[in-house]
Tab-separated table of C-alpha atoms in Angstrom:
chain	number	residue	atom	x	y	z
Q	1	MET	CA	-8.413	8.928	-11.054
Q	2	ALA	CA	-4.672	8.768	-11.462
Q	3	ARG	CA	-3.555	9.038	-15.052
Q	4	PRO	CA	-2.774	5.740	-16.780
Q	5	PRO	CA	0.868	4.824	-17.423
Q	6	ARG	CA	2.242	5.422	-20.918
Q	7	HIS	CA	3.728	1.950	-20.973
Q	8	PRO	CA	2.216	-1.235	-19.523
Q	9	PRO	CA	3.575	-2.423	-16.177
Q	10	ARG	CA	5.923	-5.354	-16.133
Q	11	ALA	CA	4.201	-8.737	-16.244
Q	12	ARG	CA	4.376	-10.557	-12.933
Q	13	GLN	CA	4.029	-14.154	-11.950
Q	14	PRO	CA	0.726	-14.696	-10.143
Q	15	GLY	CA	0.968	-15.550	-6.477
Q	16	ARG	CA	4.420	-14.093	-5.943
Q	17	SER	CA	5.438	-10.966	-4.071
Q	18	ALA	CA	6.072	-8.139	-6.526
Q	19	ARG	CA	8.867	-6.468	-4.616
Q	20	ALA	CA	10.481	-8.970	-2.305
Q	21	PRO	CA	14.030	-7.528	-2.764
Q	22	GLN	CA	13.022	-4.227	-1.165
Q	23	ASP	CA	14.309	-5.403	2.222
Q	24	GLY	CA	13.644	-2.680	4.761
Q	25	SER	CA	13.880	0.290	2.388
Q	26	TYR	CA	10.332	1.505	2.977
Q	27	LYS	CA	10.570	0.822	6.686
Q	28	HIS	CA	13.710	2.950	6.891
Q	29	LEU	CA	12.020	5.787	5.013
Q	30	PHE	CA	8.968	5.849	7.268
Q	31	SER	CA	11.134	5.689	10.354
Q	32	HIS	CA	11.674	9.426	9.771
Q	33	PRO	CA	9.083	11.793	11.244
Q	34	GLU	CA	9.139	14.016	8.128
Q	35	MET	CA	7.847	11.100	6.045
Q	36	VAL	CA	5.044	10.184	8.444
Q	37	GLU	CA	3.935	13.792	8.879
Q	38	GLY	CA	3.913	14.332	5.116
Q	39	LEU	CA	1.956	11.138	4.495
Q	40	LEU	CA	-0.725	12.181	6.989
Q	41	ARG	CA	-0.929	15.824	5.905
Q	42	ASP	CA	-1.082	15.164	2.162
Q	43	PHE	CA	-3.041	11.914	1.895
Q	44	VAL	CA	-5.292	11.591	4.958
Q	45	GLN	CA	-7.793	14.323	4.236
Q	46	GLU	CA	-9.892	14.234	7.415
Q	47	ASP	CA	-10.895	17.021	9.805
Q	48	TRP	CA	-9.131	15.626	12.865
Q	49	LEU	CA	-5.730	16.129	11.191
Q	50	GLY	CA	-6.001	19.780	12.243
Q	51	LEU	CA	-5.860	18.710	15.905
Q	52	ILE	CA	-2.502	16.913	15.598
Q	53	ASP	CA	0.585	18.365	17.251
Q	54	PHE	CA	3.215	17.006	14.870
Q	55	THR	CA	6.040	18.159	17.132
Q	56	THR	CA	5.093	15.268	19.449
Q	57	LEU	CA	5.637	12.485	16.889
Q	58	GLU	CA	7.430	9.576	18.567
Q	59	LYS	CA	8.412	6.287	16.953
Q	60	GLN	CA	7.387	3.183	18.898
Q	61	GLY	CA	8.609	-0.407	18.856
Q	62	GLY	CA	7.180	-2.075	15.757
Q	63	SER	CA	7.385	-5.854	16.187
Q	64	TYR	CA	4.455	-7.548	17.889
Q	65	VAL	CA	4.729	-11.306	18.215
Q	66	THR	CA	1.697	-13.404	17.303
Q	67	ASP	CA	0.815	-16.783	18.837
Q	68	ASP	CA	2.846	-18.638	16.198
Q	69	LEU	CA	5.870	-16.415	17.003
Q	70	ARG	CA	5.957	-14.643	13.655
Q	71	GLU	CA	6.948	-10.968	13.882
Q	72	ARG	CA	5.543	-8.116	11.841
Q	73	GLU	CA	8.897	-6.626	10.842
Q	74	ASP	CA	7.390	-4.363	8.168
Q	75	ASP	CA	4.944	-2.595	10.453
Q	76	ILE	CA	5.776	0.906	11.659
Q	77	ILE	CA	4.168	2.414	14.741
Q	78	TRP	CA	4.243	6.054	15.780
Q	79	ARG	CA	2.321	7.971	18.374
Q	80	VAL	CA	1.336	11.634	18.291
Q	81	ARG	CA	-0.764	13.991	20.406
Q	82	VAL	CA	-4.250	14.725	19.084
Q	83	ALA	CA	-6.210	17.275	21.121
Q	84	GLY	CA	-3.893	16.504	24.039
Q	85	GLU	CA	-4.308	12.718	23.929
Q	86	TRP	CA	-1.986	10.109	22.447
Q	87	LEU	CA	-3.009	8.570	19.129
Q	88	TYR	CA	-1.141	5.541	17.804
Q	89	VAL	CA	-0.597	5.489	14.038
Q	90	TYR	CA	-0.133	1.904	12.859
Q	91	LEU	CA	1.347	1.973	9.358
Q	92	LEU	CA	1.289	-1.246	7.337
Q	93	ILE	CA	3.194	-1.119	4.071
Q	94	GLU	CA	2.067	-3.625	1.457
Q	95	PHE	CA	4.710	-4.496	-1.145
Q	96	GLN	CA	2.791	-7.369	-2.719
Q	97	SER	CA	1.312	-7.186	-6.202
Q	98	GLN	CA	-1.947	-8.768	-5.072
Q	99	VAL	CA	-4.639	-7.486	-2.761
Q	100	ASP	CA	-4.968	-9.267	0.575
Q	101	PRO	CA	-8.722	-9.960	0.978
Q	102	TRP	CA	-8.204	-10.530	4.732
Q	103	MET	CA	-6.427	-7.254	5.466
Q	104	ALA	CA	-9.238	-6.121	7.783
Q	105	VAL	CA	-8.706	-9.270	9.869
Q	106	ARG	CA	-4.958	-8.670	10.006
Q	107	VAL	CA	-5.464	-5.051	11.056
Q	108	MET	CA	-7.814	-6.064	13.866
Q	109	VAL	CA	-5.323	-8.682	15.106
Q	110	TYR	CA	-2.368	-6.282	14.978
Q	111	THR	CA	-4.335	-3.590	16.801
Q	112	GLY	CA	-5.149	-6.130	19.500
Q	113	LEU	CA	-1.470	-7.081	19.756
Q	114	LEU	CA	-0.542	-3.421	20.099
Q	115	TYR	CA	-3.059	-3.014	22.927
Q	116	GLN	CA	-1.713	-6.159	24.596
Q	117	ASP	CA	1.804	-4.764	24.441
Q	118	LEU	CA	0.681	-1.434	25.927
Q	119	ILE	CA	-0.986	-3.287	28.809
Q	120	LYS	CA	2.013	-5.556	29.455
Q	121	SER	CA	4.441	-2.647	29.403
Q	122	GLY	CA	2.313	-0.601	31.803
Q	123	ALA	CA	1.673	2.142	29.259
Q	124	ALA	CA	-2.048	1.465	29.822
Q	125	ALA	CA	-2.973	0.905	33.463
Q	126	ALA	CA	-5.990	-0.906	34.868
Q	127	GLY	CA	-8.979	1.405	35.099
Q	128	GLU	CA	-7.698	3.647	32.296
Q	129	ARG	CA	-8.970	3.717	28.750
Q	130	LEU	CA	-6.788	2.494	25.902
Q	131	PRO	CA	-5.467	5.061	23.414
Q	132	PRO	CA	-7.085	5.243	19.967
Q	133	VAL	CA	-5.307	3.575	17.047
Q	134	PHE	CA	-5.342	4.838	13.461
Q	135	PRO	CA	-4.520	1.872	11.154
Q	136	LEU	CA	-3.083	3.116	7.880
Q	137	VAL	CA	-2.431	0.767	4.948
Q	138	LEU	CA	-0.075	2.101	2.283
Q	139	TYR	CA	-0.493	0.018	-0.873
Q	140	ASN	CA	1.790	0.350	-3.889
Q	141	GLY	CA	0.750	-2.667	-5.945
Q	142	THR	CA	-0.323	-2.351	-9.566
Q	143	GLY	CA	-3.938	-3.527	-9.272
Q	144	ARG	CA	-6.789	-1.651	-7.637
Q	145	TRP	CA	-7.266	-2.375	-3.924
Q	146	THR	CA	-10.565	-4.267	-3.620
Q	147	ALA	CA	-10.415	-5.781	-0.131
Q	148	ALA	CA	-12.930	-4.908	2.574
Q	149	ARG	CA	-11.775	-2.017	4.773
Q	150	ASP	CA	-13.807	-2.932	7.840
Q	151	ILE	CA	-13.869	-6.304	9.596
Q	152	ALA	CA	-17.688	-6.065	9.742
Q	153	GLU	CA	-17.837	-6.397	5.937
Q	154	LEU	CA	-16.236	-9.856	6.156
Q	155	ILE	CA	-18.699	-11.295	8.676
Q	156	VAL	CA	-22.029	-12.885	7.750
Q	157	PRO	CA	-24.796	-10.406	8.654
Q	158	LEU	CA	-26.511	-11.260	11.927
Q	159	PRO	CA	-30.142	-10.761	12.994
Q	160	ASN	CA	-30.841	-7.435	14.676
Q	161	ALA	CA	-30.691	-8.882	18.192
Q	162	LEU	CA	-27.164	-10.200	17.551
Q	163	ALA	CA	-25.836	-7.388	15.364
Q	164	ARG	CA	-24.337	-5.536	18.324
Q	165	TYR	CA	-21.904	-8.418	18.839
Q	166	CYS	CA	-20.398	-8.027	15.384
Q	167	PRO	CA	-16.968	-6.365	15.655
Q	168	GLN	CA	-16.223	-3.181	13.724
Q	169	HIS	CA	-12.695	-2.021	13.045
Q	170	ARG	CA	-11.761	0.021	9.992
Q	171	TYR	CA	-8.433	0.955	8.429
Q	172	HIS	CA	-7.566	3.921	6.239
Q	173	LEU	CA	-6.209	3.031	2.789
Q	174	ILE	CA	-3.739	5.007	0.689
Q	175	ASP	CA	-3.712	3.299	-2.703
Q	176	GLU	CA	-0.881	5.091	-4.488
Q	177	GLY	CA	-2.077	4.179	-7.961
Q	178	ARG	CA	-5.526	5.681	-7.299
Q	179	ILE	CA	-4.535	9.025	-5.810
Q	180	GLY	CA	-6.255	11.704	-7.837
Q	181	PRO	CA	-4.077	14.064	-9.896
Q	182	ASP	CA	-5.450	17.131	-8.062
Q	183	THR	CA	-4.464	15.670	-4.693
Q	184	LEU	CA	-1.000	14.751	-5.936
Q	185	ASP	CA	-0.469	18.153	-7.588
Q	186	GLN	CA	-1.241	19.960	-4.320
Q	187	ALA	CA	0.850	17.644	-2.131
Q	188	SER	CA	4.216	19.159	-1.168
Q	189	SER	CA	5.875	16.777	1.295
Q	190	VAL	CA	8.823	14.440	0.801
Q	191	ALA	CA	6.334	11.578	1.162
Q	192	ALA	CA	4.415	13.041	-1.797
Q	193	GLU	CA	7.606	13.073	-3.860
Q	194	LEU	CA	8.025	9.387	-3.054
Q	195	VAL	CA	4.498	8.684	-4.296
Q	196	ARG	CA	5.189	10.687	-7.468
Q	197	LEU	CA	8.299	8.608	-8.078
Q	198	GLU	CA	6.290	5.395	-7.692
Q	199	VAL	CA	3.590	6.640	-10.086
Q	200	LEU	CA	5.853	8.285	-12.677
Q	201	ALA	CA	8.362	5.428	-12.758
Q	202	THR	CA	6.019	3.793	-15.280
Q	203	ASP	CA	7.051	6.590	-17.692
Q	204	GLY	CA	10.688	5.500	-17.637
Q	205	PRO	CA	14.032	6.747	-16.265
Q	206	GLU	CA	13.731	10.271	-17.704
Q	207	ALA	CA	10.553	10.955	-15.693
Q	208	VAL	CA	12.401	10.301	-12.440
Q	209	ARG	CA	15.109	12.945	-12.856
Q	210	PRO	CA	13.151	16.164	-12.037
Q	211	ILE	CA	11.830	14.697	-8.789
Q	212	LEU	CA	15.281	13.436	-7.843
Q	213	ARG	CA	16.724	16.926	-8.422
Q	214	ARG	CA	14.027	18.478	-6.218
Q	215	LEU	CA	14.673	16.016	-3.407
Q	216	SER	CA	18.424	16.513	-3.551
Q	217	ALA	CA	18.050	20.304	-3.392
Q	218	ARG	CA	15.413	20.187	-0.674
Q	219	LEU	CA	17.175	17.864	1.741
Q	220	GLN	CA	20.305	19.906	2.337
Q	221	GLY	CA	22.097	20.206	5.651
Q	222	PRO	CA	23.164	17.757	8.374
Q	223	GLY	CA	19.652	17.478	9.749
Q	224	TYR	CA	18.559	15.589	6.641
Q	225	ALA	CA	21.570	13.268	6.376
Q	226	SER	CA	19.700	10.191	7.620
Q	227	LEU	CA	16.686	10.790	5.358
Q	228	ARG	CA	18.943	11.409	2.334
Q	229	ARG	CA	20.680	8.119	3.042
Q	230	ALA	CA	17.347	6.268	3.367
Q	231	LEU	CA	16.176	7.738	0.047
Q	232	THR	CA	19.453	6.775	-1.630
Q	233	VAL	CA	19.037	3.179	-0.448
Q	234	TRP	CA	15.432	3.175	-1.693
Q	235	PHE	CA	16.493	4.455	-5.123
Q	236	ALA	CA	19.208	1.807	-5.407
Q	237	ARG	CA	17.308	-1.180	-4.033
Q	238	VAL	CA	13.773	-0.442	-5.199
Q	239	LEU	CA	13.192	2.155	-7.901
Q	240	LEU	CA	16.221	1.601	-10.141
Q	241	ARG	CA	15.852	-2.177	-9.937
Q	242	ARG	CA	12.196	-1.846	-10.832
Q	243	LEU	CA	13.023	0.327	-13.844
Q	244	MET	CA	16.061	-1.658	-15.009
Q	245	PRO	CA	15.965	-5.127	-13.393
Q	246	ASP	CA	18.808	-6.501	-15.533
Q	247	GLU	CA	21.273	-3.669	-14.853
Q	248	ARG	CA	24.114	-3.903	-12.329
Q	249	PHE	CA	24.356	-0.746	-10.240
Q	250	PRO	CA	27.377	0.420	-8.248
Q	251	GLU	CA	27.035	1.060	-4.537
Q	252	LEU	CA	25.468	4.483	-4.054
Q	253	HIS	CA	25.979	6.666	-0.986
Q	254	ASP	CA	24.083	9.888	-1.702
Q	255	LEU	CA	21.339	11.335	-3.897
Q	256	THR	CA	23.907	13.316	-5.894
Q	257	GLU	CA	25.504	10.026	-6.971
Q	258	VAL	CA	22.103	8.780	-8.135
Q	259	GLU	CA	21.639	12.033	-10.096
Q	260	THR	CA	25.040	11.659	-11.771
Q	261	MET	CA	24.432	8.038	-12.718
Q	262	LEU	CA	21.023	8.827	-14.220
Q	263	ALA	CA	22.457	11.758	-16.196
Q	264	GLU	CA	25.167	9.520	-17.666
Q	265	HIS	CA	22.929	6.596	-18.611
Q	266	VAL	CA	19.393	7.975	-19.011
Q	267	GLU	CA	19.295	7.855	-22.840
Q	268	GLU	CA	20.673	4.307	-22.994
Q	269	TRP	CA	18.381	3.083	-20.216
Q	270	THR	CA	15.321	4.800	-21.679
Q	271	GLN	CA	15.782	3.022	-25.026
Q	272	LYS	CA	16.291	-0.310	-23.315
Q	273	TRP	CA	13.291	0.314	-21.045
Q	274	LYS	CA	11.076	1.053	-24.043
Q	275	ARG	CA	12.124	-2.176	-25.764
Q	276	GLU	CA	11.395	-4.151	-22.602
Q	277	GLY	CA	8.030	-2.407	-22.257
Q	278	VAL	CA	6.930	-3.520	-25.714
Q	279	ARG	CA	7.959	-7.130	-25.067
Q	280	GLU	CA	6.431	-7.330	-21.615
Q	281	GLY	CA	3.343	-5.470	-22.742
Q	282	ILE	CA	2.588	-8.468	-24.967
Q	283	LEU	CA	2.889	-10.770	-21.936
Q	284	GLU	CA	0.686	-8.446	-19.893
Q	285	GLY	CA	-1.963	-8.511	-22.635
Q	286	GLU	CA	-1.940	-12.305	-22.617
Q	287	LEU	CA	-2.432	-12.346	-18.844
Q	288	GLN	CA	-5.297	-9.858	-19.069
Q	289	GLY	CA	-6.994	-11.995	-21.724
Q	290	LYS	CA	-6.667	-15.066	-19.517
Q	291	LEU	CA	-8.078	-13.157	-16.539
Q	292	LYS	CA	-11.120	-11.929	-18.499
Q	293	GLY	CA	-11.880	-15.426	-19.764
Q	294	LYS	CA	-11.803	-16.896	-16.256
Q	295	ALA	CA	-13.825	-14.007	-14.809
Q	296	ASP	CA	-16.552	-14.523	-17.436
Q	297	ALA	CA	-16.593	-18.260	-16.713
Q	298	LEU	CA	-16.888	-17.578	-12.967
Q	299	LYS	CA	-19.870	-15.277	-13.524
Q	300	ARG	CA	-21.647	-17.929	-15.629
Q	301	LEU	CA	-21.097	-20.593	-12.963
Q	302	LEU	CA	-22.247	-18.257	-10.191
Q	303	ARG	CA	-25.454	-17.432	-12.066
Q	304	GLY	CA	-26.123	-21.143	-12.498
Q	305	ARG	CA	-25.722	-21.730	-8.768
Q	306	PHE	CA	-27.010	-18.558	-7.096
Q	307	GLY	CA	-29.150	-16.892	-9.762
Q	308	GLU	CA	-28.697	-13.410	-11.218
Q	309	LEU	CA	-25.659	-11.705	-9.724
Q	310	PRO	CA	-26.118	-8.498	-7.704
Q	311	GLN	CA	-24.215	-5.464	-8.894
Q	312	TRP	CA	-21.656	-5.588	-6.049
Q	313	ALA	CA	-20.672	-9.177	-6.938
Q	314	GLY	CA	-20.091	-8.395	-10.607
Q	315	ALA	CA	-18.078	-5.290	-9.693
Q	316	ARG	CA	-15.879	-7.268	-7.291
Q	317	ILE	CA	-15.122	-9.900	-9.930
Q	318	ASP	CA	-14.364	-7.212	-12.551
Q	319	VAL	CA	-11.492	-5.768	-10.466
Q	320	ALA	CA	-10.162	-9.055	-9.061
Q	321	THR	CA	-6.706	-10.468	-9.731
Q	322	LEU	CA	-6.100	-13.761	-11.518
Q	323	ASP	CA	-5.289	-15.492	-8.231
Q	324	GLN	CA	-8.509	-14.226	-6.643
Q	325	VAL	CA	-10.612	-15.504	-9.554
Q	326	ASP	CA	-8.813	-18.870	-9.421
Q	327	GLY	CA	-9.510	-19.080	-5.691
Q	328	TRP	CA	-13.206	-18.347	-6.186
Q	329	LEU	CA	-13.428	-20.973	-8.917
Q	330	ASP	CA	-11.772	-23.535	-6.630
Q	331	GLY	CA	-14.171	-22.768	-3.774
Q	332	LEU	CA	-17.326	-22.342	-5.837
Q	333	PHE	CA	-18.998	-25.642	-5.019
Q	334	GLN	CA	-18.035	-25.632	-1.347
Q	335	ALA	CA	-19.471	-22.161	-0.668
Q	336	ALA	CA	-22.946	-22.046	0.855
Q	337	THR	CA	-23.617	-18.425	-0.146
Q	338	LEU	CA	-22.413	-15.893	-2.673
Q	339	GLU	CA	-21.367	-13.598	0.193
Q	340	GLY	CA	-19.354	-16.371	1.792
Q	341	LEU	CA	-17.454	-17.035	-1.436
Q	342	LEU	CA	-16.696	-13.464	-2.511
Q	343	GLY	CA	-16.011	-12.043	0.935
Q	344	GLY	CA	-19.274	-10.444	1.956
Q	345	GLN	CA	-21.571	-7.783	0.531
Q	346	PRO	CA	-20.496	-4.174	1.108
Q	347	PRO	CA	-22.821	-2.431	3.579
Q	348	GLU	CA	-25.542	-0.180	2.212
Q	349	PRO	CA	-24.616	3.509	2.321
Q	350	ARG	CA	-26.209	5.309	5.267
Q	351	PRO	CA	-28.811	7.975	4.449
Q	352	PRO	CA	-27.697	11.539	5.214
Q	353	ALA	CA	-28.535	12.769	8.704
Q	354	GLY	CA	-31.763	14.656	8.985
């Protein structure tokens, strides 16, 4: 488990995006191959990573138009050779403070749109097999990610004769707030430094400075100019505004300018940040109390309608957001089953082979 923050996170209004002003800062960062390679090496701990030839990383077009003509501007698509074959890495970056319970549906749709685009462009010809896709969701919200990770978990279980028609499509989740300390300590990439900044920002402006110094020293030379610029924009538009939302910052052009500004103002900002943390911690406590009261009420109503709650249902309610609990309360008397209301029962773990 990641260590808890020393100060409570800032209270947020339910139902609103937590980081709407980020613009394309994250997209710009993960448009650099160093960031994608580091993210995969440090935080996707699976055997097949050893088969990747990272020198073949190629960025692909990232906007796939759905039927209602909305574009996925925040999605980032790369391809890379794995054991000689192309693998498409579909990276979805979630800025929102709340978990999307339908993420598995979105991932399946976006994967289908990617395949459609490959067919239309001629990258996949008739009679050939489609390339594999690795959907990767990077989540940096404050709450634990509780959504189903496979589309099959969201579909009502079918009788055995029909089970083979149930789609299965899984995504890999990197929940920044739940990365274990051992994993983060061993990670050495620039992407890992970004995750450390996100996690340690809860400790205030002073905690940011050592990581900023390491990044500035590491990314020297003309070959890193674009990545340094992307990190500078991210510091200015995302991290500093998150730490000090009421401050006005000058236009920054390089990481050294960020270092200088922090050195000049860190004591003043740290004191102000601590005062804000105390005030907003009170608001956060009030929200948590409201959430617990509604969650307890939901459990009582569910027991009255469906009987004793299974363990998975109670666990899902315990980690839900206020908006999720409100939604379940609103839909309680229209739902035919407990699974239909809460999003489906997680599948039973498979017994070990042999």
